[in-house]
Amino acid sequence: MLVKLRNRNLDPERIADFECFRSGILELIVKNALLTDILNEIVRGIETLNPTMICTVVLIENSKIKMGAAPSLPKIYNDAIEGVTIGPEAGSCGTAAYTGRRVIVEDISTSPLWKNYKKIALDAGLLSCWSEPIRSHTNETIGTFAIYHNEIASPNEFDIFIIAETADLVSIAIEKSIVSTKLTESERRFRDFFEKNSSVMLIIEPNTGDIINANQTAVQFYGYPHEILTKMKIDEINILPPEQVKQERMRALSEERSYFSFPHKLANGIIKQVEVYSTPIETSNRHLLFSIVHDVTERKTAEEKVKTLLSEKEMILKEVHHRIKNNMTILYNLLDLQAGLQENQAIRNSLKDATSRIKTMALLYDKLYLQMAFHELPLDAYLIPLTNEIISLFPYTVKATTDIGNFHLTAEQLQAIGIITNELLTNSLKYAGGVSKDLEIQIKAWEENGEIHLMVKDNGKGFESLDSHPEKLGFGLTLVMMLAKQLAGKFTFNGDAGAEFHIVFPIRTTHP
């Protein structure tokens, strides 16, 4: 522990001399003088106050001695102790650094602490050595301050005062130097990062909009010389209204936002679309904005071009679907007219079935066209209107129940499902209707284990098993089986209690 003797009965004149010396050293520290110069001034100052003293400052790095300042000691001695590892018997300085306590050796020739270094010291004419640990603000020993004599000597009260106070002074100098070095290194790294960066960088005063600094990339991008650019305001570059630009700066300063999109005007009058990333920084007690600017003009142009192309594509697809739908309508009307002119009932029914199938496809195209979903649709949005459309073509009352899941299918799948539903539903309306009880039809579609299930069921009289008479399936059911195969699915039917048709096929879409 350092001994403070400022309040003891010391010689006022000598105290005044020391305080004058201390003030001069503190002034050097404040002016950020080199640490080597400060340490040498401290050593020479103490030696001036007492010419019988030979002083030295030792720094400790990785538990080894490094000479900080020893202008009055022989070079051969300094070289000999440079790099010595501190320890319990490493001379006065090595021991003081190791133990963290003051070490007073009045006679080097008889001290056990000097047994390994006695010859070096005596050859240099050094007979006594007092050493004081230099501590950091975290109480870590970072060096020692030592006073040698060319004679056997014991410290008096004032000597203890000097050695303790000087160690404190050296500690201030060392820590200030460390802080200054770190700050200088940090500033150097930032300066290199700022000046040599390939991105456009600006430092802006947020309240006034003054451009405080700009890197070389910014000079090249904006086309202004550095000395002119750094006298401009960002409002002279950003073509948005000044008040709006200031509001955005305030948002960046308060860290409410850090990303902005602006139009910036170059020296040659060209407008560039830029993205700006701004963050507040503090330097010299000033709050500034550090901004990185990216030219995104080409990207924005490309995005607009893509939007235009997509819009044109959508218009073309809409027109194609619209024309297909119109052609289907014309075909439907022609077939319907032809069916009405036929006297043969079988031919009339065949034509009616064909018109119904065309109506099914036309409804799909109508949904795709209206919703602009050219590749896929939710099943319920297509199948429920289709069911109502088919039922409306028949003259008697039908109680239809629909339970259709809201999942997406591709246009190809929907087309097949639409024709299948048309065939099965028409089949029920034709052959299950006309019974004494009201006709009930149930249509259900659901997703299960990665597969889609479609069931059409009525409460009609059913039908006999067709397994042994496949020729009786007719064109409608044959078409249904073909479409089920096209969907990579399975088609089953049962006619025991009404007619029940069931199709299962795998999902081939990534949408939920």
Short mmCIF file of C-alpha atoms in Angstrom, two decimals:
data_model
loop_
_atom_site.label_atom_id
_atom_site.label_comp_id
_atom_site.label_asym_id
_atom_site.label_seq_id
_atom_site.Cartn_x
_atom_site.Cartn_y
_atom_site.Cartn_z
CA MET A 1 0.00 0.00 0.00
CA LEU A 2 1.26 3.46 -0.88
CA VAL A 3 2.29 5.67 2.05
CA LYS A 4 0.81 9.17 1.88
CA LEU A 5 2.88 11.66 3.90
CA ARG A 6 1.43 14.86 2.52
CA ASN A 7 0.09 15.84 5.93
CA ARG A 8 3.23 15.02 7.92
CA ASN A 9 5.83 17.53 8.98
CA LEU A 10 7.84 17.63 5.77
CA ASP A 11 9.95 20.50 4.55
CA PRO A 12 7.43 22.89 2.89
CA GLU A 13 10.04 24.16 0.44
CA ARG A 14 10.87 20.66 -0.76
CA ILE A 15 7.15 19.87 -0.99
CA ALA A 16 6.64 23.00 -3.10
CA ASP A 17 9.47 21.99 -5.42
CA PHE A 18 7.92 18.55 -5.86
CA GLU A 19 4.47 20.04 -6.57
CA CYS A 20 5.98 22.29 -9.20
CA PHE A 21 7.66 19.28 -10.76
CA ARG A 22 4.40 17.32 -10.64
CA SER A 23 2.46 20.13 -12.35
CA GLY A 24 4.94 20.16 -15.21
CA ILE A 25 4.56 16.40 -15.69
CA LEU A 26 0.77 16.57 -15.58
CA GLU A 27 0.87 19.27 -18.25
CA LEU A 28 2.90 16.95 -20.49
CA ILE A 29 0.38 14.17 -19.86
CA VAL A 30 -2.54 16.44 -20.77
CA LYS A 31 -0.77 17.47 -23.99
CA ASN A 32 -0.45 13.78 -25.00
CA ALA A 33 3.35 13.85 -25.05
CA LEU A 34 5.04 10.54 -25.87
CA LEU A 35 5.15 8.16 -22.90
CA THR A 36 8.91 7.69 -23.31
CA ASP A 37 9.44 11.45 -23.10
CA ILE A 38 7.19 11.75 -20.04
CA LEU A 39 8.93 8.90 -18.20
CA ASN A 40 12.36 10.37 -18.94
CA GLU A 41 11.17 13.77 -17.69
CA ILE A 42 9.90 12.17 -14.49
CA VAL A 43 13.22 10.40 -13.88
CA ARG A 44 15.33 13.48 -14.63
CA GLY A 45 13.01 15.65 -12.52
CA ILE A 46 13.44 13.49 -9.43
CA GLU A 47 17.20 13.32 -10.01
CA THR A 48 17.22 17.12 -10.22
CA LEU A 49 15.33 17.40 -6.94
CA ASN A 50 17.93 15.10 -5.31
CA PRO A 51 21.18 14.71 -7.30
CA THR A 52 22.29 11.73 -5.15
CA MET A 53 19.48 9.64 -6.60
CA ILE A 54 19.64 7.58 -9.79
CA CYS A 55 16.10 6.83 -10.89
CA THR A 56 14.47 4.36 -13.24
CA VAL A 57 11.00 3.37 -14.42
CA VAL A 58 10.50 -0.31 -15.23
CA LEU A 59 7.44 -1.57 -17.13
CA ILE A 60 6.12 -5.11 -16.72
CA GLU A 61 4.99 -6.96 -19.86
CA ASN A 62 4.07 -10.67 -19.71
CA SER A 63 5.76 -10.93 -16.27
CA LYS A 64 9.05 -9.64 -17.68
CA ILE A 65 10.98 -6.44 -17.09
CA LYS A 66 11.04 -3.84 -19.84
CA MET A 67 13.06 -0.65 -19.32
CA GLY A 68 10.76 2.36 -19.50
CA ALA A 69 13.22 5.13 -18.59
CA ALA A 70 16.73 4.95 -17.08
CA PRO A 71 18.77 7.76 -18.64
CA SER A 72 21.38 7.83 -15.83
CA LEU A 73 22.04 4.09 -15.60
CA PRO A 74 24.82 2.46 -17.66
CA LYS A 75 23.58 0.86 -20.90
CA ILE A 76 25.28 -2.40 -19.97
CA TYR A 77 23.20 -2.57 -16.80
CA ASN A 78 19.94 -1.73 -18.58
CA ASP A 79 20.63 -4.37 -21.23
CA ALA A 80 21.40 -6.95 -18.53
CA ILE A 81 18.05 -6.62 -16.72
CA GLU A 82 15.93 -6.15 -19.86
CA GLY A 83 13.62 -9.19 -20.16
CA VAL A 84 14.33 -10.57 -16.66
CA THR A 85 11.33 -12.52 -15.29
CA ILE A 86 9.86 -11.04 -12.12
CA GLY A 87 9.94 -13.23 -9.00
CA PRO A 88 10.52 -13.38 -5.23
CA GLU A 89 14.32 -12.97 -5.62
CA ALA A 90 14.60 -10.83 -8.77
CA GLY A 91 16.30 -7.73 -7.33
CA SER A 92 14.35 -4.83 -5.90
CA CYS A 93 12.22 -4.10 -9.02
CA GLY A 94 11.51 -7.72 -9.98
CA THR A 95 10.52 -8.56 -6.42
CA ALA A 96 8.37 -5.43 -5.95
CA ALA A 97 6.54 -6.20 -9.21
CA TYR A 98 6.05 -9.82 -8.17
CA THR A 99 4.83 -9.14 -4.61
CA GLY A 100 3.05 -5.84 -5.30
CA ARG A 101 4.83 -4.31 -2.28
CA ARG A 102 7.52 -1.69 -1.78
CA VAL A 103 11.00 -3.21 -1.54
CA ILE A 104 13.79 -1.33 0.28
CA VAL A 105 17.28 -2.77 -0.18
CA GLU A 106 19.83 -0.63 1.68
CA ASP A 107 22.84 -2.79 0.77
CA ILE A 108 22.74 -4.71 -2.50
CA SER A 109 25.93 -6.62 -1.66
CA THR A 110 24.29 -8.39 1.32
CA SER A 111 20.65 -8.68 0.16
CA PRO A 112 19.36 -12.18 -0.74
CA LEU A 113 17.03 -10.54 -3.26
CA TRP A 114 20.05 -9.56 -5.32
CA LYS A 115 22.05 -12.78 -5.14
CA ASN A 116 21.53 -13.47 -8.86
CA TYR A 117 22.11 -9.88 -9.97
CA LYS A 118 24.59 -8.56 -7.37
CA LYS A 119 27.64 -8.60 -9.65
CA ILE A 120 25.81 -6.69 -12.42
CA ALA A 121 24.71 -3.98 -9.96
CA LEU A 122 28.05 -3.67 -8.14
CA ASP A 123 29.94 -3.46 -11.46
CA ALA A 124 27.68 -0.50 -12.31
CA GLY A 125 28.52 1.12 -8.96
CA LEU A 126 25.01 0.64 -7.57
CA LEU A 127 24.95 -0.11 -3.81
CA SER A 128 21.30 0.44 -2.77
CA CYS A 129 17.89 0.25 -4.50
CA TRP A 130 14.41 1.18 -3.30
CA SER A 131 11.53 0.09 -5.58
CA GLU A 132 7.82 1.04 -5.49
CA PRO A 133 5.13 -0.90 -7.45
CA ILE A 134 3.20 1.13 -10.03
CA ARG A 135 -0.45 0.15 -9.97
CA SER A 136 -3.22 0.63 -12.53
CA HIS A 137 -6.71 1.80 -11.62
CA THR A 138 -7.64 -1.89 -11.39
CA ASN A 139 -4.85 -2.43 -8.82
CA GLU A 140 -2.76 -4.43 -11.29
CA THR A 141 1.02 -3.99 -11.03
CA ILE A 142 2.12 -2.54 -14.36
CA GLY A 143 5.65 -1.44 -13.44
CA THR A 144 7.96 -0.11 -10.75
CA PHE A 145 9.64 3.17 -9.92
CA ALA A 146 13.11 2.71 -8.40
CA ILE A 147 15.72 4.93 -6.78
CA TYR A 148 19.36 3.79 -6.75
CA HIS A 149 22.35 5.21 -4.85
CA ASN A 150 26.08 4.81 -5.34
CA GLU A 151 26.27 4.24 -1.60
CA ILE A 152 24.53 2.22 1.07
CA ALA A 153 21.42 4.28 1.90
CA SER A 154 18.20 4.13 3.85
CA PRO A 155 15.15 6.24 2.86
CA ASN A 156 13.97 9.01 5.13
CA GLU A 157 10.41 10.24 5.48
CA PHE A 158 10.64 12.58 2.51
CA ASP A 159 12.25 9.87 0.35
CA ILE A 160 9.26 7.59 1.04
CA PHE A 161 6.96 10.45 0.09
CA ILE A 162 8.86 10.98 -3.17
CA ILE A 163 8.93 7.33 -4.19
CA ALA A 164 5.21 6.80 -3.45
CA GLU A 165 4.00 10.00 -5.11
CA THR A 166 6.20 9.48 -8.16
CA ALA A 167 4.87 5.95 -8.62
CA ASP A 168 1.35 7.42 -8.65
CA LEU A 169 2.44 10.01 -11.22
CA VAL A 170 3.97 7.34 -13.45
CA SER A 171 0.73 5.31 -13.18
CA ILE A 172 -1.26 8.30 -14.45
CA ALA A 173 1.16 8.74 -17.36
CA ILE A 174 1.08 5.05 -18.33
CA GLU A 175 -2.71 4.71 -18.20
CA LYS A 176 -3.23 7.96 -20.09
CA SER A 177 -0.81 6.69 -22.72
CA ILE A 178 -2.67 3.37 -22.98
CA VAL A 179 -6.00 5.17 -23.41
CA SER A 180 -4.51 7.59 -25.93
CA THR A 181 -2.89 4.74 -27.87
CA LYS A 182 -6.15 2.81 -28.01
CA LEU A 183 -8.04 5.93 -29.06
CA THR A 184 -5.44 6.77 -31.71
CA GLU A 185 -5.52 3.21 -33.00
CA SER A 186 -9.31 3.24 -33.06
CA GLU A 187 -9.32 6.56 -34.92
CA ARG A 188 -6.72 5.22 -37.36
CA ARG A 189 -8.77 2.11 -38.06
CA PHE A 190 -11.91 4.19 -38.58
CA ARG A 191 -10.02 6.64 -40.81
CA ASP A 192 -8.65 3.78 -42.92
CA PHE A 193 -12.09 2.15 -43.03
CA PHE A 194 -13.71 5.45 -44.00
CA GLU A 195 -11.18 6.80 -46.48
CA LYS A 196 -10.29 3.54 -48.26
CA ASN A 197 -13.75 1.98 -48.36
CA SER A 198 -15.25 1.19 -51.75
CA SER A 199 -18.71 2.27 -50.51
CA VAL A 200 -19.85 5.89 -50.59
CA MET A 201 -19.56 7.27 -47.05
CA LEU A 202 -20.58 10.61 -45.58
CA ILE A 203 -20.50 12.14 -42.11
CA ILE A 204 -23.37 14.57 -41.68
CA GLU A 205 -24.36 17.09 -39.02
CA PRO A 206 -27.99 16.05 -38.39
CA ASN A 207 -29.44 19.42 -37.41
CA THR A 208 -27.97 21.54 -40.21
CA GLY A 209 -27.40 18.85 -42.80
CA ASP A 210 -23.78 19.98 -43.26
CA ILE A 211 -21.53 17.36 -44.87
CA ILE A 212 -18.67 17.19 -42.35
CA ASN A 213 -16.61 14.64 -44.25
CA ALA A 214 -16.76 12.44 -47.34
CA ASN A 215 -14.52 9.60 -48.46
CA GLN A 216 -12.83 9.36 -51.85
CA THR A 217 -15.53 7.04 -53.18
CA ALA A 218 -18.14 9.70 -52.36
CA VAL A 219 -16.06 12.33 -54.16
CA GLN A 220 -15.93 10.14 -57.27
CA PHE A 221 -19.63 9.22 -57.06
CA TYR A 222 -21.05 12.73 -56.61
CA GLY A 223 -18.49 14.38 -58.89
CA TYR A 224 -17.56 17.24 -56.54
CA PRO A 225 -14.00 17.91 -55.29
CA HIS A 226 -13.55 17.00 -51.64
CA GLU A 227 -13.12 20.60 -50.53
CA ILE A 228 -16.41 21.58 -52.20
CA LEU A 229 -18.39 18.50 -51.15
CA THR A 230 -17.46 19.02 -47.50
CA LYS A 231 -18.78 22.59 -47.63
CA MET A 232 -22.17 21.52 -49.00
CA LYS A 233 -25.35 20.49 -47.27
CA ILE A 234 -26.95 17.14 -47.93
CA ASP A 235 -30.07 19.09 -48.96
CA GLU A 236 -28.14 20.22 -52.06
CA ILE A 237 -27.79 16.56 -53.09
CA ASN A 238 -31.04 15.00 -51.85
CA ILE A 239 -33.79 16.37 -54.11
CA LEU A 240 -36.62 15.69 -51.66
CA PRO A 241 -38.04 18.74 -49.80
CA PRO A 242 -35.52 19.95 -47.16
CA GLU A 243 -38.01 19.57 -44.29
CA GLN A 244 -38.66 15.96 -45.24
CA VAL A 245 -34.93 15.25 -45.46
CA LYS A 246 -34.38 16.79 -42.02
CA GLN A 247 -37.19 14.68 -40.53
CA GLU A 248 -35.47 11.57 -41.85
CA ARG A 249 -32.15 12.72 -40.33
CA MET A 250 -33.85 13.14 -36.97
CA ARG A 251 -35.25 9.62 -37.25
CA ALA A 252 -31.77 8.31 -37.90
CA LEU A 253 -30.35 10.34 -35.00
CA SER A 254 -32.93 8.92 -32.58
CA GLU A 255 -32.33 5.44 -34.06
CA GLU A 256 -36.01 5.25 -34.98
CA ARG A 257 -34.92 4.25 -38.50
CA SER A 258 -31.59 3.40 -40.09
CA TYR A 259 -32.53 2.64 -43.72
CA PHE A 260 -33.72 5.20 -46.25
CA SER A 261 -34.36 5.37 -50.00
CA PHE A 262 -33.58 8.73 -51.63
CA PRO A 263 -33.04 10.36 -55.03
CA HIS A 264 -29.57 12.02 -55.06
CA LYS A 265 -28.45 14.54 -57.65
CA LEU A 266 -24.85 14.35 -58.91
CA ALA A 267 -22.69 17.30 -59.95
CA ASN A 268 -23.50 16.61 -63.63
CA GLY A 269 -27.25 16.82 -62.93
CA ILE A 270 -27.95 13.07 -63.19
CA ILE A 271 -30.41 11.73 -60.60
CA LYS A 272 -29.41 8.49 -58.90
CA GLN A 273 -31.65 6.29 -56.75
CA VAL A 274 -29.73 5.44 -53.58
CA GLU A 275 -30.22 3.43 -50.40
CA VAL A 276 -28.78 5.13 -47.33
CA TYR A 277 -27.89 3.39 -44.07
CA SER A 278 -27.39 5.97 -41.30
CA THR A 279 -26.31 5.51 -37.71
CA PRO A 280 -25.52 8.12 -35.02
CA ILE A 281 -21.92 8.49 -33.85
CA GLU A 282 -20.32 10.76 -31.26
CA THR A 283 -16.99 12.48 -31.85
CA SER A 284 -15.47 15.45 -30.04
CA ASN A 285 -18.71 15.80 -28.04
CA ARG A 286 -20.70 16.17 -31.27
CA HIS A 287 -23.57 13.94 -32.36
CA LEU A 288 -23.19 13.18 -36.07
CA LEU A 289 -24.62 10.76 -38.60
CA PHE A 290 -22.41 8.20 -40.29
CA SER A 291 -24.07 7.32 -43.60
CA ILE A 292 -23.28 4.59 -46.11
CA VAL A 293 -24.77 5.24 -49.55
CA HIS A 294 -25.42 2.55 -52.16
CA ASP A 295 -26.28 3.36 -55.77
CA VAL A 296 -29.29 1.18 -56.63
CA THR A 297 -30.33 2.97 -59.83
CA GLU A 298 -29.71 -0.02 -62.08
CA ARG A 299 -31.47 -2.37 -59.69
CA LYS A 300 -34.49 -0.06 -59.43
CA THR A 301 -34.60 0.24 -63.23
CA ALA A 302 -34.43 -3.54 -63.56
CA GLU A 303 -37.18 -3.97 -60.95
CA GLU A 304 -39.43 -1.53 -62.80
CA LYS A 305 -38.72 -3.36 -66.06
CA VAL A 306 -39.60 -6.69 -64.45
CA LYS A 307 -42.82 -5.20 -63.07
CA THR A 308 -43.70 -3.92 -66.54
CA LEU A 309 -42.95 -7.29 -68.14
CA LEU A 310 -45.00 -9.11 -65.51
CA SER A 311 -47.87 -6.70 -66.03
CA GLU A 312 -47.68 -7.25 -69.79
CA LYS A 313 -47.56 -11.02 -69.26
CA GLU A 314 -50.62 -10.88 -67.03
CA MET A 315 -52.49 -8.81 -69.61
CA ILE A 316 -51.57 -11.28 -72.36
CA LEU A 317 -52.63 -14.27 -70.26
CA LYS A 318 -55.88 -12.55 -69.36
CA GLU A 319 -56.54 -11.91 -73.01
CA VAL A 320 -55.75 -15.53 -73.93
CA HIS A 321 -58.05 -16.91 -71.23
CA HIS A 322 -60.74 -14.41 -72.18
CA ARG A 323 -60.62 -15.48 -75.82
CA ILE A 324 -60.62 -19.17 -74.91
CA LYS A 325 -63.64 -18.59 -72.71
CA ASN A 326 -65.43 -16.72 -75.51
CA ASN A 327 -64.63 -19.49 -78.00
CA MET A 328 -65.95 -22.07 -75.54
CA THR A 329 -69.12 -20.03 -75.12
CA ILE A 330 -69.61 -19.88 -78.88
CA LEU A 331 -68.97 -23.64 -79.13
CA TYR A 332 -71.38 -24.28 -76.26
CA ASN A 333 -74.12 -22.21 -77.88
CA LEU A 334 -73.63 -23.89 -81.26
CA LEU A 335 -73.83 -27.38 -79.77
CA ASP A 336 -76.83 -26.42 -77.65
CA LEU A 337 -78.57 -25.04 -80.74
CA GLN A 338 -77.71 -28.17 -82.70
CA ALA A 339 -79.04 -30.35 -79.89
CA GLY A 340 -82.34 -28.48 -79.92
CA LEU A 341 -82.77 -29.18 -83.64
CA GLN A 342 -82.22 -32.92 -83.30
CA GLU A 343 -85.24 -35.24 -83.35
CA ASN A 344 -83.20 -38.27 -82.33
CA GLN A 345 -83.16 -38.32 -78.54
CA ALA A 346 -79.86 -40.22 -78.30
CA ILE A 347 -78.09 -37.66 -80.49
CA ARG A 348 -79.73 -34.83 -78.56
CA ASN A 349 -78.50 -36.30 -75.25
CA SER A 350 -74.98 -36.75 -76.59
CA LEU A 351 -74.86 -33.14 -77.71
CA LYS A 352 -76.23 -32.02 -74.37
CA ASP A 353 -73.50 -34.00 -72.57
CA ALA A 354 -70.87 -32.36 -74.77
CA THR A 355 -72.22 -28.89 -73.99
CA SER A 356 -72.10 -29.70 -70.29
CA ARG A 357 -68.43 -30.71 -70.51
CA ILE A 358 -67.58 -27.53 -72.39
CA LYS A 359 -69.46 -25.53 -69.76
CA THR A 360 -67.27 -27.19 -67.09
CA MET A 361 -64.05 -26.10 -68.81
CA ALA A 362 -65.44 -22.64 -69.52
CA LEU A 363 -66.19 -22.13 -65.82
CA LEU A 364 -62.59 -23.07 -64.94
CA TYR A 365 -61.23 -20.54 -67.42
CA ASP A 366 -63.66 -17.97 -66.06
CA LYS A 367 -62.30 -18.49 -62.52
CA LEU A 368 -58.69 -18.30 -63.70
CA TYR A 369 -59.43 -15.15 -65.68
CA LEU A 370 -61.31 -13.35 -62.91
CA GLN A 371 -58.84 -14.17 -60.12
CA MET A 372 -55.74 -13.81 -62.31
CA ALA A 373 -54.49 -17.09 -60.83
CA PHE A 374 -53.24 -18.53 -64.09
CA HIS A 375 -51.66 -21.67 -62.67
CA GLU A 376 -53.75 -22.79 -59.70
CA LEU A 377 -56.89 -22.13 -57.65
CA PRO A 378 -58.44 -23.30 -54.37
CA LEU A 379 -60.69 -26.28 -55.08
CA ASP A 380 -63.74 -24.91 -53.26
CA ALA A 381 -63.68 -21.67 -55.30
CA TYR A 382 -64.09 -23.74 -58.48
CA LEU A 383 -66.07 -26.83 -57.52
CA ILE A 384 -68.93 -25.19 -55.56
CA PRO A 385 -69.97 -22.79 -58.39
CA LEU A 386 -69.59 -25.63 -60.89
CA THR A 387 -71.93 -27.85 -58.83
CA ASN A 388 -74.56 -25.13 -58.66
CA GLU A 389 -74.24 -24.47 -62.40
CA ILE A 390 -74.77 -28.15 -63.31
CA ILE A 391 -77.73 -28.60 -60.94
CA SER A 392 -79.43 -25.47 -62.35
CA LEU A 393 -79.64 -27.17 -65.78
CA PHE A 394 -82.10 -29.79 -64.48
CA PRO A 395 -85.80 -29.00 -63.96
CA TYR A 396 -86.48 -30.69 -60.61
CA THR A 397 -85.59 -29.92 -57.01
CA VAL A 398 -82.30 -31.26 -55.75
CA LYS A 399 -80.94 -31.03 -52.23
CA ALA A 400 -77.19 -30.68 -52.72
CA THR A 401 -74.71 -30.76 -49.84
CA THR A 402 -71.14 -29.65 -50.49
CA ASP A 403 -68.13 -29.96 -48.18
CA ILE A 404 -65.11 -28.85 -50.22
CA GLY A 405 -61.72 -28.19 -48.64
CA ASN A 406 -59.88 -24.93 -49.24
CA PHE A 407 -56.66 -26.23 -50.77
CA HIS A 408 -54.94 -25.29 -54.02
CA LEU A 409 -54.71 -27.51 -57.09
CA THR A 410 -53.07 -26.91 -60.43
CA ALA A 411 -55.11 -25.84 -63.45
CA GLU A 412 -54.56 -29.30 -65.01
CA GLN A 413 -55.83 -31.05 -61.88
CA LEU A 414 -58.80 -28.71 -61.61
CA GLN A 415 -59.77 -29.33 -65.23
CA ALA A 416 -59.79 -33.08 -64.70
CA ILE A 417 -61.68 -32.74 -61.40
CA GLY A 418 -64.22 -30.45 -63.06
CA ILE A 419 -64.99 -32.90 -65.87
CA ILE A 420 -65.13 -35.82 -63.41
CA THR A 421 -67.56 -33.91 -61.16
CA ASN A 422 -69.67 -32.95 -64.16
CA GLU A 423 -69.93 -36.57 -65.32
CA LEU A 424 -70.72 -37.98 -61.89
CA LEU A 425 -73.14 -35.24 -60.95
CA THR A 426 -74.92 -35.40 -64.31
CA ASN A 427 -75.10 -39.16 -63.95
CA SER A 428 -76.88 -38.78 -60.58
CA LEU A 429 -79.22 -36.09 -61.89
CA LYS A 430 -80.17 -38.24 -64.87
CA TYR A 431 -80.58 -41.62 -63.29
CA ALA A 432 -81.27 -40.98 -59.59
CA GLY A 433 -83.86 -38.25 -60.16
CA GLY A 434 -87.54 -38.85 -60.69
CA VAL A 435 -87.95 -41.20 -57.72
CA SER A 436 -90.71 -40.75 -55.22
CA LYS A 437 -88.38 -39.24 -52.63
CA ASP A 438 -86.49 -35.96 -53.12
CA LEU A 439 -83.11 -36.34 -54.72
CA GLU A 440 -80.20 -35.71 -52.38
CA ILE A 441 -76.66 -35.40 -53.64
CA GLN A 442 -73.57 -35.08 -51.48
CA ILE A 443 -70.23 -33.80 -52.82
CA LYS A 444 -67.25 -33.91 -50.51
CA ALA A 445 -63.53 -33.22 -51.07
CA TRP A 446 -60.81 -33.37 -48.42
CA GLU A 447 -57.08 -33.80 -47.95
CA GLU A 448 -55.67 -36.76 -46.06
CA ASN A 449 -52.10 -38.09 -45.80
CA GLY A 450 -50.86 -36.18 -48.83
CA GLU A 451 -53.80 -37.25 -51.01
CA ILE A 452 -56.99 -35.58 -52.22
CA HIS A 453 -60.28 -37.45 -51.81
CA LEU A 454 -63.35 -36.62 -53.94
CA MET A 455 -66.70 -38.30 -53.22
CA VAL A 456 -70.01 -37.87 -55.09
CA LYS A 457 -72.97 -39.71 -53.56
CA ASP A 458 -76.74 -39.72 -54.17
CA ASN A 459 -79.76 -41.35 -52.51
CA GLY A 460 -81.10 -42.88 -55.73
CA LYS A 461 -81.89 -46.51 -56.44
CA GLY A 462 -78.25 -47.37 -57.07
CA PHE A 463 -77.09 -49.87 -59.65
CA GLU A 464 -75.99 -53.45 -59.99
CA SER A 465 -72.31 -54.29 -59.85
CA LEU A 466 -70.62 -53.51 -63.16
CA ASP A 467 -67.47 -55.48 -62.47
CA SER A 468 -68.60 -58.36 -64.66
CA HIS A 469 -70.02 -56.06 -67.36
CA PRO A 470 -67.45 -53.29 -67.99
CA GLU A 471 -69.06 -52.64 -71.38
CA LYS A 472 -72.04 -51.11 -69.53
CA LEU A 473 -69.95 -48.32 -68.01
CA GLY A 474 -70.85 -45.95 -70.80
CA PHE A 475 -68.81 -43.07 -72.13
CA GLY A 476 -69.21 -40.90 -69.00
CA LEU A 477 -67.79 -43.40 -66.51
CA THR A 478 -65.13 -44.48 -69.00
CA LEU A 479 -64.09 -40.83 -69.26
CA VAL A 480 -64.02 -40.55 -65.47
CA MET A 481 -61.75 -43.58 -65.19
CA MET A 482 -59.42 -42.18 -67.85
CA LEU A 483 -59.18 -38.83 -66.04
CA ALA A 484 -58.60 -40.57 -62.69
CA LYS A 485 -55.70 -42.42 -64.27
CA GLN A 486 -54.42 -39.13 -65.67
CA LEU A 487 -54.39 -37.79 -62.07
CA ALA A 488 -52.41 -40.90 -61.02
CA GLY A 489 -55.37 -41.75 -58.81
CA LYS A 490 -57.81 -44.57 -58.05
CA PHE A 491 -61.52 -44.59 -58.92
CA THR A 492 -64.02 -46.76 -57.03
CA PHE A 493 -67.82 -46.88 -57.06
CA ASN A 494 -70.62 -48.63 -55.20
CA GLY A 495 -74.31 -48.88 -56.11
CA ASP A 496 -75.75 -50.83 -53.16
CA ALA A 497 -77.49 -47.88 -51.42
CA GLY A 498 -77.67 -45.10 -53.95
CA ALA A 499 -74.66 -44.39 -56.11
CA GLU A 500 -71.34 -43.55 -54.46
CA PHE A 501 -68.22 -42.63 -56.42
CA HIS A 502 -64.84 -42.12 -54.77
CA ILE A 503 -61.59 -40.84 -56.33
CA VAL A 504 -58.23 -40.59 -54.54
CA PHE A 505 -55.19 -38.93 -56.12
CA PRO A 506 -51.86 -37.48 -54.84
CA ILE A 507 -51.29 -33.76 -54.29
CA ARG A 508 -48.92 -32.22 -56.84
CA THR A 509 -48.77 -28.67 -55.55
CA THR A 510 -46.60 -26.99 -52.89
CA HIS A 511 -49.32 -24.63 -51.72
CA PRO A 512 -51.16 -25.28 -48.47
#
